Amino acid sequence: MELNFDLMVKSFPLLLAGAGITVEITAMSVFMGLIIGCLVGIARLCTIKPLRYLANVYVDFIRGTPLLVQIFLVYFALPGIIGSRVDPFLAAISACSINSGAYIAEIFRAGIQSIDKGQMEAGRSLGMSWAQTMRYIIMPQAFKRIIPPLGNEFIAMLKDSSLVSVIGFEELTRRGQLIIARTYASFEIWMAVAIVYLVMTFAVARFTGYLERRFDTK
């Protein structure tokens, strides 16, 4: 079989436009996931049992169900409850953010628990509240340690965001499907899609490595 390299080259502008949308979805989802994950991660460690229980249920449910099912719940099932259609972009961001938040919550929890308990005791002995000790002493140290797993989560979400193509959202994978429907060149287009994903994940991995060195996380 002879590869049509000319078609691959011509498809890159459309694929790169889709890649821009993929990066946008990923960045927004991980950003929202950071907020959710930080709050849920702290909630899982707090002494308030109802709050800790709800945080555990959220993490267990999200991590125990596929992202694809969560996308379907937001895009197809939620409109039946709220009585109105959900915008595909909002559905994609919401599902991916909720999914990312559960995994980031575990990253934060592990990072916080990796800090010596004496740090908390030292802060409290200085007259700081639990919240102040977490903010000024524990979290700055934990953040340095969670940079590598956060980078891995960004890469995972970058690839998993391809699942939003099932609701017709035209990110990188969906753009590839549309080109194939027109050209019937499955191998060439999927190879081009794979190359674009590889370049993006490689760039994120290198940036994560830079942050590790910058903050001396080794």
mmCIF file of N, CA, C and O in Angstrom, residues 2 20 24 26-27 80 82 90 92 114 116 130 151 180 187 207:
data_model
loop_
_atom_site.group_PDB
_atom_site.id
_atom_site.type_symbol
_atom_site.label_atom_id
_atom_site.label_comp_id
_atom_site.label_asym_id
_atom_site.label_seq_id
_atom_site.Cartn_x
_atom_site.Cartn_y
_atom_site.Cartn_z
ATOM 1 N N GLU A 2 0.569 2.162 -0.883
ATOM 2 C CA GLU A 2 1.357 3.393 -1.009
ATOM 3 C C GLU A 2 0.694 4.502 -0.186
ATOM 4 O O GLU A 2 -0.508 4.761 -0.334
ATOM 5 N N GLY A 20 -6.138 22.927 18.454
ATOM 6 C CA GLY A 20 -6.302 24.127 19.269
ATOM 7 C C GLY A 20 -7.511 24.015 20.186
ATOM 8 O O GLY A 20 -7.464 24.414 21.358
ATOM 9 N N GLU A 24 -7.672 23.795 24.262
ATOM 10 C CA GLU A 24 -8.573 24.682 25.004
ATOM 11 C C GLU A 24 -9.433 23.887 25.986
ATOM 12 O O GLU A 24 -9.572 24.272 27.153
ATOM 13 N N THR A 26 -8.795 20.923 27.218
ATOM 14 C CA THR A 26 -7.929 20.340 28.238
ATOM 15 C C THR A 26 -7.517 21.367 29.282
ATOM 16 O O THR A 26 -7.589 21.108 30.490
ATOM 17 N N ALA A 27 -7.082 22.539 28.819
ATOM 18 C CA ALA A 27 -6.625 23.577 29.743
ATOM 19 C C ALA A 27 -7.751 24.024 30.671
ATOM 20 O O ALA A 27 -7.552 24.149 31.892
ATOM 21 N N GLY A 80 -32.867 16.035 30.301
ATOM 22 C CA GLY A 80 -34.148 15.492 30.746
ATOM 23 C C GLY A 80 -34.513 15.934 32.147
ATOM 24 O O GLY A 80 -35.690 15.934 32.526
ATOM 25 N N ILE A 82 -33.146 19.031 33.656
ATOM 26 C CA ILE A 82 -33.260 20.501 33.701
ATOM 27 C C ILE A 82 -34.247 21.045 32.676
ATOM 28 O O ILE A 82 -34.627 22.212 32.734
ATOM 29 N N LEU A 90 -20.159 23.336 26.602
ATOM 30 C CA LEU A 90 -20.364 23.351 28.048
ATOM 31 C C LEU A 90 -20.389 21.931 28.595
ATOM 32 O O LEU A 90 -19.834 21.660 29.672
ATOM 33 N N ALA A 92 -18.898 19.299 27.308
ATOM 34 C CA ALA A 92 -17.542 18.753 27.242
ATOM 35 C C ALA A 92 -16.687 19.261 28.396
ATOM 36 O O ALA A 92 -16.014 18.480 29.076
ATOM 37 N N SER A 114 1.988 13.519 52.207
ATOM 38 C CA SER A 114 3.425 13.247 52.118
ATOM 39 C C SER A 114 4.248 14.221 52.963
ATOM 40 O O SER A 114 5.430 13.982 53.208
ATOM 41 N N ASP A 116 5.444 15.907 56.305
ATOM 42 C CA ASP A 116 5.584 15.427 57.688
ATOM 43 C C ASP A 116 4.539 16.066 58.602
ATOM 44 O O ASP A 116 4.290 17.272 58.535
ATOM 45 N N TRP A 130 -5.895 25.878 61.590
ATOM 46 C CA TRP A 130 -5.693 24.742 60.674
ATOM 47 C C TRP A 130 -5.646 25.233 59.232
ATOM 48 O O TRP A 130 -4.778 24.822 58.459
ATOM 49 N N GLY A 151 1.252 16.980 35.823
ATOM 50 C CA GLY A 151 1.638 16.936 34.412
ATOM 51 C C GLY A 151 1.090 15.691 33.738
ATOM 52 O O GLY A 151 0.601 15.744 32.598
ATOM 53 N N ILE A 180 -11.664 11.886 7.054
ATOM 54 C CA ILE A 180 -11.724 10.502 6.556
ATOM 55 C C ILE A 180 -13.038 10.247 5.820
ATOM 56 O O ILE A 180 -13.070 9.556 4.789
ATOM 57 N N PHE A 187 -5.825 5.409 7.078
ATOM 58 C CA PHE A 187 -4.492 5.243 7.652
ATOM 59 C C PHE A 187 -3.733 6.562 7.682
ATOM 60 O O PHE A 187 -3.144 6.930 8.713
ATOM 61 N N PHE A 207 7.587 20.464 29.323
ATOM 62 C CA PHE A 207 7.279 21.603 30.182
ATOM 63 C C PHE A 207 7.185 21.164 31.644
ATOM 64 O O PHE A 207 7.657 21.862 32.548
#
